[in-house]
PDB file of N, CA and C in Angstrom:
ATOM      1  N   UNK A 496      11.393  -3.998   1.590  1.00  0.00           N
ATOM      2  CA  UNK A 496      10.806  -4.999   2.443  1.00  0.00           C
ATOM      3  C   UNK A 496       9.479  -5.428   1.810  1.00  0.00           C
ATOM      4  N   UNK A 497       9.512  -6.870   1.586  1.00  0.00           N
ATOM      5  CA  UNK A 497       8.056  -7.103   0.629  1.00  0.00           C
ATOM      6  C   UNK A 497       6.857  -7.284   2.224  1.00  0.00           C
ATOM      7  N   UNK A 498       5.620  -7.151   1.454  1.00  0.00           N
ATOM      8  CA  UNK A 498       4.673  -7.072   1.889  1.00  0.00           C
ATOM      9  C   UNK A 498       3.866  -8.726   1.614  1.00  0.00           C
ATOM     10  N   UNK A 499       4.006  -9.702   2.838  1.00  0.00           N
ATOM     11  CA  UNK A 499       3.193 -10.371   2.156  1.00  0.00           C
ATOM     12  C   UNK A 499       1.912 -10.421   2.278  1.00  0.00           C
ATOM     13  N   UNK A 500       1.018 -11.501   1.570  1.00  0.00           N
ATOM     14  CA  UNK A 500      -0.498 -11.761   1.240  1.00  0.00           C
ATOM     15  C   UNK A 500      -0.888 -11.483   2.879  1.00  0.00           C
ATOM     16  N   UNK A 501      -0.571 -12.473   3.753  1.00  0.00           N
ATOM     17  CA  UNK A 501      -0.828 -12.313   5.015  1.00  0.00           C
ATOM     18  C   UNK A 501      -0.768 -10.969   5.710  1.00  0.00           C
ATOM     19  N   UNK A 502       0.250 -10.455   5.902  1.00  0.00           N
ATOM     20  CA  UNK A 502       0.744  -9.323   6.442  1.00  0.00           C
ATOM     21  C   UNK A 502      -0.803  -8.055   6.199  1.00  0.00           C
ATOM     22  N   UNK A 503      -0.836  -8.218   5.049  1.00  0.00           N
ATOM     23  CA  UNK A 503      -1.671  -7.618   4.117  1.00  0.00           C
ATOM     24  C   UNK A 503      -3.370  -7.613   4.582  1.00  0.00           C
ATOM     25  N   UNK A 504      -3.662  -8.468   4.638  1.00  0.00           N
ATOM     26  CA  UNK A 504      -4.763  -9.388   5.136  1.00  0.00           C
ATOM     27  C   UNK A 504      -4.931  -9.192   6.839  1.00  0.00           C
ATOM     28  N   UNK A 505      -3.951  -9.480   7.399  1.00  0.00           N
ATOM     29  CA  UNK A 505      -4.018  -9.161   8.678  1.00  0.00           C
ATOM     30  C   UNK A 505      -4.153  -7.506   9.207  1.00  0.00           C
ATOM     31  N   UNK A 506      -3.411  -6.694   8.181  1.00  0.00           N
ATOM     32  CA  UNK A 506      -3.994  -5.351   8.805  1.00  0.00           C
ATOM     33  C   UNK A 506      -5.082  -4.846   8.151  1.00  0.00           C
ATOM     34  N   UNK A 507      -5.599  -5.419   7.446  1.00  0.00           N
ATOM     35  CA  UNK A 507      -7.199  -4.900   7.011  1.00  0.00           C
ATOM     36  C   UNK A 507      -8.145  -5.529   7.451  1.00  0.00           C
ATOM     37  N   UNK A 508      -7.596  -6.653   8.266  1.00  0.00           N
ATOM     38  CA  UNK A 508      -8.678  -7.842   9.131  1.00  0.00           C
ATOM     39  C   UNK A 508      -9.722  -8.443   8.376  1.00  0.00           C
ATOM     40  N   UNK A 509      -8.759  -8.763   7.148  1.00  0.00           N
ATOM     41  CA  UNK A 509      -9.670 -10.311   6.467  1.00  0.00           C
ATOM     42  C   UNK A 509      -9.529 -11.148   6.462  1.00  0.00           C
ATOM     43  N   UNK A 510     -10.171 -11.730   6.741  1.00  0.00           N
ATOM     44  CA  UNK A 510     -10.589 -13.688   6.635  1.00  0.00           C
ATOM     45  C   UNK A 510     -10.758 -13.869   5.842  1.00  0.00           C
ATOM     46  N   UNK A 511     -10.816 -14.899   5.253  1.00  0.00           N
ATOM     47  CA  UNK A 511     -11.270 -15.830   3.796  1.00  0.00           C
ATOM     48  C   UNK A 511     -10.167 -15.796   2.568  1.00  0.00           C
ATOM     49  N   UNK A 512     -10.442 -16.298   1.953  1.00  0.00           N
ATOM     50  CA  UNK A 512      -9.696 -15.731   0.821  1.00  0.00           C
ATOM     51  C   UNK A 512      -9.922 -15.445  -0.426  1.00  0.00           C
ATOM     52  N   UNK A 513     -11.343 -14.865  -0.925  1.00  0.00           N
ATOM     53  CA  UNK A 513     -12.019 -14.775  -1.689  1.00  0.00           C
ATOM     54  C   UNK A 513     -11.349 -13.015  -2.461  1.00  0.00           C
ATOM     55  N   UNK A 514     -10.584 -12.077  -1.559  1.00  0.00           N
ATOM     56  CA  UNK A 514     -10.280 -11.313  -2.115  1.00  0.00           C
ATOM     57  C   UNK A 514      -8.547 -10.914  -2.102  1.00  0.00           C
ATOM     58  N   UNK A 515      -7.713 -12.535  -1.851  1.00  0.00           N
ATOM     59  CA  UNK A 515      -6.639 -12.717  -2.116  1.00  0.00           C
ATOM     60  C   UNK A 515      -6.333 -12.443  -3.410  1.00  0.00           C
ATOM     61  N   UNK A 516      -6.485 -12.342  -4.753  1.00  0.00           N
ATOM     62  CA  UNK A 516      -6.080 -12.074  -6.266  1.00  0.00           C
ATOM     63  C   UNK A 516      -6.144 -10.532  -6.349  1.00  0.00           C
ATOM     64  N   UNK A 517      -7.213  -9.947  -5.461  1.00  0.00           N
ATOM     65  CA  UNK A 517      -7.042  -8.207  -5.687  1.00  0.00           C
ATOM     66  C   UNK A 517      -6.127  -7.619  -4.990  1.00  0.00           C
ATOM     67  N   UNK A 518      -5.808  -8.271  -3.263  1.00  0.00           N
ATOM     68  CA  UNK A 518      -5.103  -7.684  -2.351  1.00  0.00           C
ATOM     69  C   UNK A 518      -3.414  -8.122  -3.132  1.00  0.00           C
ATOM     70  N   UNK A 519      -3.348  -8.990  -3.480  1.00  0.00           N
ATOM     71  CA  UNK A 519      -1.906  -9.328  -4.289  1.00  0.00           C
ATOM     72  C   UNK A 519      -1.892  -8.490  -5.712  1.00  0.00           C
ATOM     73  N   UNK A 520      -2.691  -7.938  -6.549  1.00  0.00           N
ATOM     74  CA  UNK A 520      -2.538  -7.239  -7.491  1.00  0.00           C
ATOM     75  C   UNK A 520      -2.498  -5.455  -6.700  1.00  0.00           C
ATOM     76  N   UNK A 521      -3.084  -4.837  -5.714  1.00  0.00           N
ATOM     77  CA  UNK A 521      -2.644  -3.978  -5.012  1.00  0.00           C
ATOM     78  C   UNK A 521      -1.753  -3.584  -4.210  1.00  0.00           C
ATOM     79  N   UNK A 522      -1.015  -5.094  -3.627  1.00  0.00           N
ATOM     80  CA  UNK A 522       0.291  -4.857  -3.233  1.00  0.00           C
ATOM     81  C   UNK A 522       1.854  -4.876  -3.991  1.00  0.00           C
ATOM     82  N   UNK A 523       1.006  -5.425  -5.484  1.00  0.00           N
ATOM     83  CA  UNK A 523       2.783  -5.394  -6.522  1.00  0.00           C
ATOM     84  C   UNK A 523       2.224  -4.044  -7.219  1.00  0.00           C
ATOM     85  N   UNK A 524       1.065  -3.207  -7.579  1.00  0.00           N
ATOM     86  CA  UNK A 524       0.895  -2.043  -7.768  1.00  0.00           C
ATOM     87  C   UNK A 524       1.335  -1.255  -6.836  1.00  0.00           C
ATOM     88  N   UNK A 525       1.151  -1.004  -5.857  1.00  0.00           N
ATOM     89  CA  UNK A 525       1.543  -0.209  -4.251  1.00  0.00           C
ATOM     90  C   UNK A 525       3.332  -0.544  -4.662  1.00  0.00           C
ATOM     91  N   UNK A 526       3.836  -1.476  -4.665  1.00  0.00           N
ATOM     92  CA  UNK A 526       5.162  -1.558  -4.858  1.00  0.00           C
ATOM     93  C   UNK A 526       5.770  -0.829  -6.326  1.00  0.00           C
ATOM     94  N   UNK A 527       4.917  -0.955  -7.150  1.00  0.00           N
ATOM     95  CA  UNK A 527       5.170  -0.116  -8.392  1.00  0.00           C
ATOM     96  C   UNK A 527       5.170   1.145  -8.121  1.00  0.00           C
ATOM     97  N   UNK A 528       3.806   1.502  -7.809  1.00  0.00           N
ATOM     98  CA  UNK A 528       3.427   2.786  -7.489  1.00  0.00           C
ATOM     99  C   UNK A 528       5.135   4.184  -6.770  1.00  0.00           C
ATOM    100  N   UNK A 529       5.332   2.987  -5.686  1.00  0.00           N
ATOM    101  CA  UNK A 529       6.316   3.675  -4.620  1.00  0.00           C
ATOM    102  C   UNK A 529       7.843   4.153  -5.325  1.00  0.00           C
ATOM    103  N   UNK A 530       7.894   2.791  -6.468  1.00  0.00           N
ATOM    104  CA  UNK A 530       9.214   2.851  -7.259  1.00  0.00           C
ATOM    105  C   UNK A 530       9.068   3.722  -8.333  1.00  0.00           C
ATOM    106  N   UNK A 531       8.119   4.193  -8.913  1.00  0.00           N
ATOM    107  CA  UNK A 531       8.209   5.179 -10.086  1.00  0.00           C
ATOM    108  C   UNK A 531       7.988   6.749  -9.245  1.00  0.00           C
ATOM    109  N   UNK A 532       7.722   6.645  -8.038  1.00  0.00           N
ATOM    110  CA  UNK A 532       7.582   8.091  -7.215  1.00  0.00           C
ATOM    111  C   UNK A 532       9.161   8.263  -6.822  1.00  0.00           C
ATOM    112  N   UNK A 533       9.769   7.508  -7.145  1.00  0.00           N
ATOM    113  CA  UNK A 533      11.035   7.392  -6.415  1.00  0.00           C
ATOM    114  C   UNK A 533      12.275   6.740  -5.599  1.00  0.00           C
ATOM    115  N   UNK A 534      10.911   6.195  -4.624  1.00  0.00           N
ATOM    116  CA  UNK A 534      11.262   5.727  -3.158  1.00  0.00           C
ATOM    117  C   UNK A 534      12.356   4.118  -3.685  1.00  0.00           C
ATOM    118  N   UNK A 535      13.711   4.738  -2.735  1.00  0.00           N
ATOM    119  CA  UNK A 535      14.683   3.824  -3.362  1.00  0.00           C
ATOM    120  C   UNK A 535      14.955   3.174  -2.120  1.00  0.00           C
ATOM    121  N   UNK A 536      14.304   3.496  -0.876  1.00  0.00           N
ATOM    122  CA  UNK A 536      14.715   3.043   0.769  1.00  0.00           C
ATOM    123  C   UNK A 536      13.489   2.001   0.795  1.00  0.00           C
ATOM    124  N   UNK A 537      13.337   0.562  -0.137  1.00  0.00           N
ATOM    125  CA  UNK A 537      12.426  -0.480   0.337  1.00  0.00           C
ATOM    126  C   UNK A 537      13.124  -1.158   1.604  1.00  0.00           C
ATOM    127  N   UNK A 538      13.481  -1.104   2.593  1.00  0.00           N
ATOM    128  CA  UNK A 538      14.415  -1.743   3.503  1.00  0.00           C
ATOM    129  C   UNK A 538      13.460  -1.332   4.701  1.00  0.00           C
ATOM    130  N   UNK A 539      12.941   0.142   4.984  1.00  0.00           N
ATOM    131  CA  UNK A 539      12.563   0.685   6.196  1.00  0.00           C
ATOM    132  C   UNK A 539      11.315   0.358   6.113  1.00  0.00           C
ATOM    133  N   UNK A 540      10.847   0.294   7.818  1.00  0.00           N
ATOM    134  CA  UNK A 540       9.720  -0.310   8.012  1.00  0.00           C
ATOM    135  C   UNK A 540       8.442   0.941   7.633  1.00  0.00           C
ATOM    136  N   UNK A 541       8.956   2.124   7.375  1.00  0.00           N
ATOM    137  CA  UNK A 541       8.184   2.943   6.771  1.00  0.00           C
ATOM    138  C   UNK A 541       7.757   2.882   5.146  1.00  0.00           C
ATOM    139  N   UNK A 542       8.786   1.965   4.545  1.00  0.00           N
ATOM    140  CA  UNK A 542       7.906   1.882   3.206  1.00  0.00           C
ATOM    141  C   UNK A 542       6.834   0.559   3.404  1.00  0.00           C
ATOM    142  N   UNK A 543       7.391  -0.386   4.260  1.00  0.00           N
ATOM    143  CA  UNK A 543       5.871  -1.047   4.654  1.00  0.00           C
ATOM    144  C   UNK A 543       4.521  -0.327   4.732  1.00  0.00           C
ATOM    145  N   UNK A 544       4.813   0.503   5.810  1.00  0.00           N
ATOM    146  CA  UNK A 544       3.238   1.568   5.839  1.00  0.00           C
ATOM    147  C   UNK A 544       3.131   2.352   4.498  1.00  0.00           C
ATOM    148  N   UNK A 545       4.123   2.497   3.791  1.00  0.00           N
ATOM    149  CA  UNK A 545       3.293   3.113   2.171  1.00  0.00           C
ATOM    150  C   UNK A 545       2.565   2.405   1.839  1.00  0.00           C
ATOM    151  N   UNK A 546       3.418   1.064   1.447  1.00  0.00           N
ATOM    152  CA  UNK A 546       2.546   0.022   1.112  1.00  0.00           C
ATOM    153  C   UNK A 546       1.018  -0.336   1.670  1.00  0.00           C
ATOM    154  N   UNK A 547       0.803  -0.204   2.987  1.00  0.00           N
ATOM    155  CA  UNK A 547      -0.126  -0.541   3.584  1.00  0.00           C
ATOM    156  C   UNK A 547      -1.035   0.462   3.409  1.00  0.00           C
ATOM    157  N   UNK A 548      -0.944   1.749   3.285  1.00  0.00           N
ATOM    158  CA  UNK A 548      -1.789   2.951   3.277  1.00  0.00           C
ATOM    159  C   UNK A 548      -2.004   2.564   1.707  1.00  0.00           C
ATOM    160  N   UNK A 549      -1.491   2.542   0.737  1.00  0.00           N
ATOM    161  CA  UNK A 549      -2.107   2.553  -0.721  1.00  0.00           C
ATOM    162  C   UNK A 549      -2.617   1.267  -0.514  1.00  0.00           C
ATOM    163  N   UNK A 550      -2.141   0.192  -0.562  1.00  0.00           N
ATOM    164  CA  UNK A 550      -3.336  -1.317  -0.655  1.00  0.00           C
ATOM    165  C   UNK A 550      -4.891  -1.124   0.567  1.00  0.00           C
ATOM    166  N   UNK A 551      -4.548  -0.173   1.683  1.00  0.00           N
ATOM    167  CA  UNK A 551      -6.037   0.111   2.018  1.00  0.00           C
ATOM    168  C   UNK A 551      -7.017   0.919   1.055  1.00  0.00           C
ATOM    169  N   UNK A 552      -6.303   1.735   0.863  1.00  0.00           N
ATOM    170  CA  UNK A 552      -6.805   2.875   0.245  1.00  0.00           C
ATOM    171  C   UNK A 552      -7.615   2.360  -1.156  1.00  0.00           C
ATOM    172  N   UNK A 553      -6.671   1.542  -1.965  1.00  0.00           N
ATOM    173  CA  UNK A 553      -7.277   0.763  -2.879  1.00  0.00           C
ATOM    174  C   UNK A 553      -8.743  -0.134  -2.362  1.00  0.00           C
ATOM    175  N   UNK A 554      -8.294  -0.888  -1.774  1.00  0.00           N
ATOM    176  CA  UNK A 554      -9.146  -1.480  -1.369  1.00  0.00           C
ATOM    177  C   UNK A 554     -10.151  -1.049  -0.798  1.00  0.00           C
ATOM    178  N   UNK A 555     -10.595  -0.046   0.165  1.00  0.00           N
ATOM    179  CA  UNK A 555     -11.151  -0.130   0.854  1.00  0.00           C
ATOM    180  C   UNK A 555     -12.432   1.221  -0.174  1.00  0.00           C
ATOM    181  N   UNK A 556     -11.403   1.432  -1.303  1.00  0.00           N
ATOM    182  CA  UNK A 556     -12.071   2.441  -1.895  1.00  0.00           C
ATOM    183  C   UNK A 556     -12.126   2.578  -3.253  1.00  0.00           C
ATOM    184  N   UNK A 557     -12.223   1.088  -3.560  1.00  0.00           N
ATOM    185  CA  UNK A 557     -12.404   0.498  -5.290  1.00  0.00           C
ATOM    186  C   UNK A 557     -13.694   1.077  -5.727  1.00  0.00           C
ATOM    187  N   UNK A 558     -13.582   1.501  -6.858  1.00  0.00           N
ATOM    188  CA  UNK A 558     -14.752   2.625  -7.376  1.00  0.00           C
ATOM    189  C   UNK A 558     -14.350   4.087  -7.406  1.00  0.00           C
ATOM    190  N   UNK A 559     -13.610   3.864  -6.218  1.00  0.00           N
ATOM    191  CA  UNK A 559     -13.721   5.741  -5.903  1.00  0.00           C
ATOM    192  C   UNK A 559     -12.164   6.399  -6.592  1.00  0.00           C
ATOM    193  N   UNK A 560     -12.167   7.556  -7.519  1.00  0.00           N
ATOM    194  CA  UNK A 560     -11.311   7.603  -8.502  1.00  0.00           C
ATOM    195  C   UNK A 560      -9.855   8.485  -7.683  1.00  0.00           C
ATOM    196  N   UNK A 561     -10.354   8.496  -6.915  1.00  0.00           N
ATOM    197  CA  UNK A 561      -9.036   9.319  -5.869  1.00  0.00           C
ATOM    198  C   UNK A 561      -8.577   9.221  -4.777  1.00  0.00           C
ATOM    199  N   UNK A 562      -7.566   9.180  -4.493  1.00  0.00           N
ATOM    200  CA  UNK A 562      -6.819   8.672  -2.815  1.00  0.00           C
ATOM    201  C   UNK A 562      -7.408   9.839  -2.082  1.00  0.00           C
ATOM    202  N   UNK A 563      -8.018   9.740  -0.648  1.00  0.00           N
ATOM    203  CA  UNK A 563      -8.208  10.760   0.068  1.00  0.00           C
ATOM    204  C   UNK A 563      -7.256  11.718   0.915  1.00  0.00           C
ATOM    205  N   UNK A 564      -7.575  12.532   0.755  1.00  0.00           N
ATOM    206  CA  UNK A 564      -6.706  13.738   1.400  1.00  0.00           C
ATOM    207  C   UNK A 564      -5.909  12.940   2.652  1.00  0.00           C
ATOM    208  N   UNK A 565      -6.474  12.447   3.155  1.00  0.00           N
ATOM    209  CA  UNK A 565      -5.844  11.722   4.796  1.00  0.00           C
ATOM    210  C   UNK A 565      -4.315  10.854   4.350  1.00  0.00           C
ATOM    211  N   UNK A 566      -4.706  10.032   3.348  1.00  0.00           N
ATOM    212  CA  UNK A 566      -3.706   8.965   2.985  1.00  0.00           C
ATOM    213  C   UNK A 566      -2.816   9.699   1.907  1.00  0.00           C
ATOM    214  N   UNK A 567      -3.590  11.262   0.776  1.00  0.00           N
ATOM    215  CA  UNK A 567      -2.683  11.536   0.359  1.00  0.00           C
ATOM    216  C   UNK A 567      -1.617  12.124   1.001  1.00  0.00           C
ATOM    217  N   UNK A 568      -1.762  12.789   2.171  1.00  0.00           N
ATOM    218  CA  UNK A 568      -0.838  13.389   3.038  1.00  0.00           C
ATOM    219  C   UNK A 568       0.010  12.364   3.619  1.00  0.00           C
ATOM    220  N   UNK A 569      -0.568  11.168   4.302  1.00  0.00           N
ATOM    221  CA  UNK A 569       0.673  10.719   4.479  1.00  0.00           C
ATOM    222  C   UNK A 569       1.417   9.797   3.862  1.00  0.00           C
ATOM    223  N   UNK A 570       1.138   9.064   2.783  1.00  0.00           N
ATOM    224  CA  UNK A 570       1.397   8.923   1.567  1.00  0.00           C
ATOM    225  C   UNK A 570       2.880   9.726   1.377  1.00  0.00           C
ATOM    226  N   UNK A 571       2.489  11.236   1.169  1.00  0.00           N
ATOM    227  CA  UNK A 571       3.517  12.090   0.666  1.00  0.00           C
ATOM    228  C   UNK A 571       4.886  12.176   1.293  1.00  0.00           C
ATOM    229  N   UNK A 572       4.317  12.253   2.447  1.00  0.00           N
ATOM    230  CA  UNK A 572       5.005  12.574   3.679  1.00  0.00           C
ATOM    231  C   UNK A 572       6.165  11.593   3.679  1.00  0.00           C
ATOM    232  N   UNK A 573       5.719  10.330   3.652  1.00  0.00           N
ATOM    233  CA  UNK A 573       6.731   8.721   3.678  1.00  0.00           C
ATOM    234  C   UNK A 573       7.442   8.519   2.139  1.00  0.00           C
ATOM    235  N   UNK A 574       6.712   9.112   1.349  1.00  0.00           N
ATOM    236  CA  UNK A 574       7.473   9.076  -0.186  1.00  0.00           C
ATOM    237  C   UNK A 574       8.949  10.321   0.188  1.00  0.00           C
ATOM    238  N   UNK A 575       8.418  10.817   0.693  1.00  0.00           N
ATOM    239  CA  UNK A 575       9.520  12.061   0.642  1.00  0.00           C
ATOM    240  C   UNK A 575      10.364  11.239   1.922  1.00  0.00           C
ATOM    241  N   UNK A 576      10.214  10.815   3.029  1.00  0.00           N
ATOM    242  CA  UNK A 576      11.292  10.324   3.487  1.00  0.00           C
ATOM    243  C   UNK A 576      12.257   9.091   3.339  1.00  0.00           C
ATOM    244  N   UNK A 577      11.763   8.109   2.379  1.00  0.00           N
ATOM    245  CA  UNK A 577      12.051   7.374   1.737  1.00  0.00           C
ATOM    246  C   UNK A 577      12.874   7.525   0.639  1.00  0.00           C
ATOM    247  N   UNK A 578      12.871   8.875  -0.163  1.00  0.00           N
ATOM    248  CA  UNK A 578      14.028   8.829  -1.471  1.00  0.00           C
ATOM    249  C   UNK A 578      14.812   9.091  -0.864  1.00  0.00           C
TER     250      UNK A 578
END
């Protein structure tokens, strides 16, 4: 299930569109990301929330060199129910 620009935008509650080129390069990474971990179930509305937990996570934490414990857990959690 793709993730679009909007979709995207709307659950991180941005306006404008000044950081549309990063949120679209974090959501075809987030989609990469999910496919080399495995995850072959893009259909369920749970690989949406992968998606959505790594493009926050990115985003909300550009600079910072590691996913946090919170998102790596559930992160994991949805990768594993997804293959």
């Amino acid at each position: 299930m793709k993730i679009s620009l909007d979709e995207a935008k709307q659950y991180l509650r941005i306006d404008g569109s000044e950081d549309d080129d990063i949120l679209t390069s974090f959501i075809v990474a987030a989609e990469e990301y999910l496919k080399d971990a495995g995850v072959t179930n893009t259909q369920a509305e749970r690989y949406k929330i992968a998606v959505m937990i790594l493009v926050t996570e990115w985003y909300e934490n550009r600079g910072v060199s590691r996913v946090s414990d919170k998102a790596s857990y559930s992160l994991q959690s949805l990768i594993l129910q997804l293959r």
